[in-house]
Amino acid sequence: MTTFLHDTTTIFRREFVPVVREPLGLVFEMGQPLLFLFLFGSLLDGAVGASWQWFVPGILVMMCLTGPLSSGYNLLVELIGGSMERLMVTPVDRTALLIGRALKEMTILFAQAVLIIVLALPLGFELHLAGAVAGVALLVVFGVGLGSLSFVLAMRSAPSGELFYVVTQGLLFPLLLLSGVLLPTDSGPAWLRVVGDVNPVTYIVEAQRALFAGDLTDVSVLYGAAMSFAVAALGLWLGNRAMRRGV
């Protein structure tokens, strides 16, 4: 256990330190969520009931998708360049390789979520602290699973990387649009509502909106939590299996 914790910390620092040294990438990464928050959110103000309570959780889910789902890109670069291969011949714990990277992505996601919530407060967003804490924690769990699945996809895509780009870009927007992140799907055609019901992100979105509204006992929270932990368990299992098999 001591070796595992040491290796996990080492991998986390290896991944996180470059982000701190070059924060410009994070600034650009936050550009899209901030534009949606200030521009799209303002357009929705008054169009749907309690618009900021409805829209801010959607923005957080959108960040949880766009960040962790594309987090395998850095791993793909290392696989193509050969640095990951050199790391794999060291005695570092294979599970630590996965967990350290996932923790880096979740640290960034957590900081971004807190920033979005703070910036939304002057716009009219009402903070329910217990629900917000539970909501962000649920997003972190969901993000761990997505990030791990992204790492698996990167390893399967090397050395060309084409599969990674096709799958991530092909999944991202349908998952977002069909989950009601930006606009409600209730008024859409019947086929759209059916597709939305089988979209796992829909349950995450509904759980987030209930939690950020302060309704911790809503049944959607149970469904969203179950979906988040299921994705996390699947991602960690597949990711750990791929790391132990080697690149």
mmCIF file of C-alpha atoms in Angstrom:
data_model
loop_
_atom_site.group_PDB
_atom_site.id
_atom_site.type_symbol
_atom_site.label_atom_id
_atom_site.label_comp_id
_atom_site.label_asym_id
_atom_site.label_seq_id
_atom_site.Cartn_x
_atom_site.Cartn_y
_atom_site.Cartn_z
ATOM 1 C CA MET A 1 0.000 0.000 0.000
ATOM 2 C CA THR A 2 2.866 2.376 0.808
ATOM 3 C CA THR A 3 4.431 1.737 -2.588
ATOM 4 C CA PHE A 4 1.083 2.240 -4.312
ATOM 5 C CA LEU A 5 0.471 5.575 -2.570
ATOM 6 C CA HIS A 6 4.002 6.731 -3.328
ATOM 7 C CA ASP A 7 3.688 5.793 -7.002
ATOM 8 C CA THR A 8 0.251 7.401 -7.256
ATOM 9 C CA THR A 9 1.587 10.634 -5.770
ATOM 10 C CA THR A 10 4.558 10.546 -8.132
ATOM 11 C CA ILE A 11 2.364 10.099 -11.203
ATOM 12 C CA PHE A 12 -0.029 12.800 -9.993
ATOM 13 C CA ARG A 13 2.822 15.293 -9.574
ATOM 14 C CA ARG A 14 4.273 14.302 -12.944
ATOM 15 C CA GLU A 15 0.947 15.090 -14.615
ATOM 16 C CA PHE A 16 -0.095 18.102 -12.558
ATOM 17 C CA VAL A 17 3.119 20.147 -12.336
ATOM 18 C CA PRO A 18 3.199 20.973 -16.093
ATOM 19 C CA VAL A 19 -0.379 22.278 -15.788
ATOM 20 C CA VAL A 20 0.653 24.640 -12.989
ATOM 21 C CA ARG A 21 3.714 25.801 -14.889
ATOM 22 C CA GLU A 22 1.719 26.502 -18.056
ATOM 23 C CA PRO A 23 -1.737 27.636 -16.883
ATOM 24 C CA LEU A 24 -2.602 29.193 -20.233
ATOM 25 C CA GLY A 25 -4.036 25.875 -21.394
ATOM 26 C CA LEU A 26 -6.501 25.901 -18.500
ATOM 27 C CA VAL A 27 -7.535 29.437 -19.377
ATOM 28 C CA PHE A 28 -8.386 28.395 -22.931
ATOM 29 C CA GLU A 29 -10.135 25.259 -21.644
ATOM 30 C CA MET A 30 -12.372 27.412 -19.423
ATOM 31 C CA GLY A 31 -13.211 29.742 -22.307
ATOM 32 C CA GLN A 32 -16.122 27.715 -23.685
ATOM 33 C CA PRO A 33 -17.885 27.070 -20.327
ATOM 34 C CA LEU A 34 -17.569 30.746 -19.396
ATOM 35 C CA LEU A 35 -18.997 31.849 -22.741
ATOM 36 C CA PHE A 36 -21.943 29.495 -22.291
ATOM 37 C CA LEU A 37 -22.421 30.719 -18.734
ATOM 38 C CA PHE A 38 -22.423 34.447 -19.446
ATOM 39 C CA LEU A 39 -23.901 34.505 -22.959
ATOM 40 C CA PHE A 40 -26.133 31.451 -23.409
ATOM 41 C CA GLY A 41 -27.224 31.499 -19.781
ATOM 42 C CA SER A 42 -28.238 35.146 -20.030
ATOM 43 C CA LEU A 43 -30.344 34.357 -23.095
ATOM 44 C CA LEU A 44 -32.146 31.637 -21.126
ATOM 45 C CA ASP A 45 -32.819 33.973 -18.198
ATOM 46 C CA GLY A 46 -36.592 34.105 -17.991
ATOM 47 C CA ALA A 47 -37.101 31.549 -20.766
ATOM 48 C CA VAL A 48 -37.217 28.626 -18.340
ATOM 49 C CA GLY A 49 -38.209 28.654 -14.707
ATOM 50 C CA ALA A 50 -35.335 29.331 -12.290
ATOM 51 C CA SER A 51 -33.005 29.468 -15.289
ATOM 52 C CA TRP A 52 -29.709 29.710 -13.407
ATOM 53 C CA GLN A 53 -30.621 26.811 -11.108
ATOM 54 C CA TRP A 54 -31.422 24.845 -14.250
ATOM 55 C CA PHE A 55 -28.510 25.975 -16.416
ATOM 56 C CA VAL A 56 -25.474 25.998 -14.077
ATOM 57 C CA PRO A 57 -25.652 22.242 -13.330
ATOM 58 C CA GLY A 58 -25.828 21.651 -17.080
ATOM 59 C CA ILE A 59 -22.643 23.677 -17.585
ATOM 60 C CA LEU A 60 -20.891 21.607 -14.915
ATOM 61 C CA VAL A 61 -21.924 18.359 -16.613
ATOM 62 C CA MET A 62 -20.720 19.751 -19.935
ATOM 63 C CA MET A 63 -17.291 20.438 -18.402
ATOM 64 C CA CYS A 64 -17.281 16.956 -16.891
ATOM 65 C CA LEU A 65 -17.789 15.518 -20.366
ATOM 66 C CA THR A 66 -15.438 17.699 -22.404
ATOM 67 C CA GLY A 67 -12.534 17.530 -19.938
ATOM 68 C CA PRO A 68 -12.275 13.892 -18.791
ATOM 69 C CA LEU A 69 -13.511 12.470 -22.101
ATOM 70 C CA SER A 70 -10.597 14.129 -23.915
ATOM 71 C CA SER A 71 -8.070 13.565 -21.119
ATOM 72 C CA GLY A 72 -6.618 10.539 -22.926
ATOM 73 C CA TYR A 73 -5.113 12.889 -25.517
ATOM 74 C CA ASN A 74 -1.992 13.506 -23.401
ATOM 75 C CA LEU A 75 -1.572 9.773 -22.897
ATOM 76 C CA LEU A 76 -1.941 9.251 -26.647
ATOM 77 C CA VAL A 77 0.829 11.814 -27.278
ATOM 78 C CA GLU A 78 3.094 9.942 -24.855
ATOM 79 C CA LEU A 79 2.285 6.628 -26.511
ATOM 80 C CA ILE A 80 3.112 7.986 -29.959
ATOM 81 C CA GLY A 81 6.286 9.704 -28.722
ATOM 82 C CA GLY A 82 7.528 6.668 -26.793
ATOM 83 C CA SER A 83 7.730 8.263 -23.342
ATOM 84 C CA MET A 84 4.927 6.078 -22.008
ATOM 85 C CA GLU A 85 6.752 2.964 -23.176
ATOM 86 C CA ARG A 86 9.818 4.004 -21.193
ATOM 87 C CA LEU A 87 7.652 4.634 -18.145
ATOM 88 C CA MET A 88 6.075 1.198 -18.401
ATOM 89 C CA VAL A 89 9.435 -0.579 -18.048
ATOM 90 C CA THR A 90 9.995 1.058 -14.649
ATOM 91 C CA PRO A 91 8.819 -0.692 -11.448
ATOM 92 C CA VAL A 92 5.998 1.855 -10.953
ATOM 93 C CA ASP A 93 2.688 0.290 -9.959
ATOM 94 C CA ARG A 94 0.447 -0.085 -13.018
ATOM 95 C CA THR A 95 -2.719 0.859 -11.126
ATOM 96 C CA ALA A 96 -0.957 3.982 -9.845
ATOM 97 C CA LEU A 97 -0.371 4.996 -13.461
ATOM 98 C CA LEU A 98 -4.130 5.105 -13.934
ATOM 99 C CA ILE A 99 -5.163 6.556 -10.563
ATOM 100 C CA GLY A 100 -2.504 9.288 -10.613
ATOM 101 C CA ARG A 101 -3.651 10.497 -14.013
ATOM 102 C CA ALA A 102 -7.310 10.316 -13.013
ATOM 103 C CA LEU A 103 -6.661 12.325 -9.830
ATOM 104 C CA LYS A 104 -5.003 15.057 -11.879
ATOM 105 C CA GLU A 105 -8.053 15.338 -14.122
ATOM 106 C CA MET A 106 -10.404 15.367 -11.138
ATOM 107 C CA THR A 107 -8.406 18.077 -9.352
ATOM 108 C CA ILE A 108 -8.757 20.297 -12.390
ATOM 109 C CA LEU A 109 -12.459 19.472 -12.755
ATOM 110 C CA PHE A 110 -13.097 20.269 -9.091
ATOM 111 C CA ALA A 111 -11.346 23.652 -9.330
ATOM 112 C CA GLN A 112 -13.234 24.530 -12.515
ATOM 113 C CA ALA A 113 -16.582 23.548 -10.990
ATOM 114 C CA VAL A 114 -15.971 25.744 -7.938
ATOM 115 C CA LEU A 115 -15.004 28.658 -10.210
ATOM 116 C CA ILE A 116 -18.186 28.314 -12.300
ATOM 117 C CA ILE A 117 -20.360 28.210 -9.164
ATOM 118 C CA VAL A 118 -18.687 31.297 -7.686
ATOM 119 C CA LEU A 119 -19.033 33.263 -10.928
ATOM 120 C CA ALA A 120 -22.688 32.255 -11.257
ATOM 121 C CA LEU A 121 -23.649 33.639 -7.845
ATOM 122 C CA PRO A 122 -23.771 37.328 -8.914
ATOM 123 C CA LEU A 123 -25.885 36.321 -11.932
ATOM 124 C CA GLY A 124 -28.707 35.052 -9.733
ATOM 125 C CA PHE A 125 -27.670 31.470 -9.004
ATOM 126 C CA GLU A 126 -28.818 30.408 -5.535
ATOM 127 C CA LEU A 127 -26.336 28.220 -3.668
ATOM 128 C CA HIS A 128 -27.570 25.263 -1.623
ATOM 129 C CA LEU A 129 -24.302 24.234 -0.023
ATOM 130 C CA ALA A 130 -25.107 20.606 0.855
ATOM 131 C CA GLY A 131 -26.546 19.939 -2.585
ATOM 132 C CA ALA A 132 -23.647 21.690 -4.320
ATOM 133 C CA VAL A 133 -21.076 19.628 -2.412
ATOM 134 C CA ALA A 134 -22.938 16.404 -3.210
ATOM 135 C CA GLY A 135 -23.313 17.457 -6.852
ATOM 136 C CA VAL A 136 -19.630 18.243 -7.348
ATOM 137 C CA ALA A 137 -18.657 14.986 -5.598
ATOM 138 C CA LEU A 138 -20.944 13.069 -7.953
ATOM 139 C CA LEU A 139 -19.372 14.812 -10.943
ATOM 140 C CA VAL A 140 -15.908 13.845 -9.735
ATOM 141 C CA VAL A 141 -16.962 10.188 -9.511
ATOM 142 C CA PHE A 142 -18.469 10.334 -12.998
ATOM 143 C CA GLY A 143 -15.377 12.122 -14.319
ATOM 144 C CA VAL A 144 -13.067 9.433 -12.926
ATOM 145 C CA GLY A 145 -14.929 6.850 -14.982
ATOM 146 C CA LEU A 146 -14.932 8.957 -18.146
ATOM 147 C CA GLY A 147 -11.248 9.780 -17.777
ATOM 148 C CA SER A 148 -10.348 6.132 -17.299
ATOM 149 C CA LEU A 149 -12.363 5.146 -20.364
ATOM 150 C CA SER A 150 -10.590 7.900 -22.301
ATOM 151 C CA PHE A 151 -7.214 6.428 -21.270
ATOM 152 C CA VAL A 152 -8.324 2.989 -22.460
ATOM 153 C CA LEU A 153 -9.409 4.460 -25.777
ATOM 154 C CA ALA A 154 -6.052 6.228 -26.156
ATOM 155 C CA MET A 155 -4.176 2.962 -25.596
ATOM 156 C CA ARG A 156 -6.358 1.184 -28.134
ATOM 157 C CA SER A 157 -5.888 4.001 -30.658
ATOM 158 C CA ALA A 158 -2.086 4.134 -30.653
ATOM 159 C CA PRO A 159 -0.082 4.684 -32.736
ATOM 160 C CA SER A 160 -2.301 6.425 -35.304
ATOM 161 C CA GLY A 161 -4.744 7.995 -32.840
ATOM 162 C CA GLU A 162 -7.539 8.117 -35.409
ATOM 163 C CA LEU A 163 -9.883 5.936 -33.361
ATOM 164 C CA PHE A 164 -9.520 8.266 -30.372
ATOM 165 C CA TYR A 165 -10.532 11.361 -32.312
ATOM 166 C CA VAL A 166 -13.416 9.639 -34.110
ATOM 167 C CA VAL A 167 -14.942 8.174 -30.942
ATOM 168 C CA THR A 168 -14.504 11.191 -28.653
ATOM 169 C CA GLN A 169 -15.776 13.722 -31.183
ATOM 170 C CA GLY A 170 -18.513 11.385 -32.360
ATOM 171 C CA LEU A 171 -19.812 10.804 -28.835
ATOM 172 C CA LEU A 172 -19.377 14.210 -27.239
ATOM 173 C CA PHE A 173 -22.052 16.305 -28.927
ATOM 174 C CA PRO A 174 -24.784 13.621 -29.119
ATOM 175 C CA LEU A 175 -24.292 12.890 -25.411
ATOM 176 C CA LEU A 176 -24.509 16.600 -24.610
ATOM 177 C CA LEU A 177 -27.419 17.584 -26.810
ATOM 178 C CA LEU A 178 -29.552 14.512 -26.071
ATOM 179 C CA SER A 179 -29.171 14.879 -22.300
ATOM 180 C CA GLY A 180 -30.858 18.290 -22.088
ATOM 181 C CA VAL A 181 -27.716 20.043 -20.881
ATOM 182 C CA LEU A 182 -28.345 23.235 -22.849
ATOM 183 C CA LEU A 183 -32.044 23.040 -23.724
ATOM 184 C CA PRO A 184 -34.926 20.993 -22.261
ATOM 185 C CA THR A 185 -35.913 17.972 -24.330
ATOM 186 C CA ASP A 186 -39.462 17.728 -22.943
ATOM 187 C CA SER A 187 -40.911 19.698 -25.838
ATOM 188 C CA GLY A 188 -39.009 17.716 -28.479
ATOM 189 C CA PRO A 189 -40.420 14.960 -30.694
ATOM 190 C CA ALA A 190 -41.159 11.563 -29.177
ATOM 191 C CA TRP A 191 -38.123 9.858 -30.752
ATOM 192 C CA LEU A 192 -35.839 12.498 -29.242
ATOM 193 C CA ARG A 193 -37.248 11.930 -25.766
ATOM 194 C CA VAL A 194 -36.816 8.168 -26.158
ATOM 195 C CA VAL A 195 -33.183 8.562 -27.176
ATOM 196 C CA GLY A 196 -32.662 10.937 -24.266
ATOM 197 C CA ASP A 197 -34.062 8.347 -21.851
ATOM 198 C CA VAL A 198 -31.379 5.823 -22.850
ATOM 199 C CA ASN A 199 -28.607 8.402 -22.673
ATOM 200 C CA PRO A 200 -26.682 7.813 -19.414
ATOM 201 C CA VAL A 201 -25.734 11.493 -19.193
ATOM 202 C CA THR A 202 -29.435 12.400 -18.895
ATOM 203 C CA TYR A 203 -29.568 10.815 -15.438
ATOM 204 C CA ILE A 204 -26.439 12.679 -14.359
ATOM 205 C CA VAL A 205 -27.940 15.978 -15.523
ATOM 206 C CA GLU A 206 -31.251 15.395 -13.744
ATOM 207 C CA ALA A 207 -29.454 14.417 -10.536
ATOM 208 C CA GLN A 208 -27.287 17.543 -10.684
ATOM 209 C CA ARG A 209 -30.290 19.824 -11.128
ATOM 210 C CA ALA A 210 -32.063 18.233 -8.197
ATOM 211 C CA LEU A 211 -28.985 18.490 -5.968
ATOM 212 C CA PHE A 212 -28.199 22.101 -6.870
ATOM 213 C CA ALA A 213 -31.828 22.960 -6.187
ATOM 214 C CA GLY A 214 -31.343 21.576 -2.675
ATOM 215 C CA ASP A 215 -33.562 18.515 -3.207
ATOM 216 C CA LEU A 216 -31.238 15.779 -1.978
ATOM 217 C CA THR A 217 -34.016 13.186 -1.615
ATOM 218 C CA ASP A 218 -35.312 13.384 -5.187
ATOM 219 C CA VAL A 219 -35.372 9.968 -6.899
ATOM 220 C CA SER A 220 -33.291 11.358 -9.780
ATOM 221 C CA VAL A 221 -30.366 11.694 -7.359
ATOM 222 C CA LEU A 222 -30.447 7.946 -6.778
ATOM 223 C CA TYR A 223 -30.484 7.198 -10.505
ATOM 224 C CA GLY A 224 -27.721 9.719 -11.186
ATOM 225 C CA ALA A 225 -25.541 8.358 -8.385
ATOM 226 C CA ALA A 226 -26.038 4.796 -9.608
ATOM 227 C CA MET A 227 -25.063 5.811 -13.152
ATOM 228 C CA SER A 228 -22.019 7.769 -11.951
ATOM 229 C CA PHE A 229 -20.658 4.899 -9.860
ATOM 230 C CA ALA A 230 -21.394 2.390 -12.636
ATOM 231 C CA VAL A 231 -19.383 4.439 -15.145
ATOM 232 C CA ALA A 232 -16.585 4.910 -12.597
ATOM 233 C CA ALA A 233 -16.431 1.200 -11.798
ATOM 234 C CA LEU A 234 -16.415 0.231 -15.486
ATOM 235 C CA GLY A 235 -13.774 2.805 -16.370
ATOM 236 C CA LEU A 236 -11.445 1.903 -13.508
ATOM 237 C CA TRP A 237 -11.784 -1.815 -14.197
ATOM 238 C CA LEU A 238 -11.055 -1.479 -17.902
ATOM 239 C CA GLY A 239 -8.342 1.115 -17.329
ATOM 240 C CA ASN A 240 -6.559 -0.932 -14.672
ATOM 241 C CA ARG A 241 -6.778 -4.011 -16.873
ATOM 242 C CA ALA A 242 -5.291 -2.148 -19.848
ATOM 243 C CA MET A 243 -2.463 -0.660 -17.772
ATOM 244 C CA ARG A 244 -1.536 -4.023 -16.285
ATOM 245 C CA ARG A 245 -1.455 -5.627 -19.703
ATOM 246 C CA GLY A 246 0.971 -2.945 -20.821
ATOM 247 C CA VAL A 247 1.012 -0.670 -23.834
#
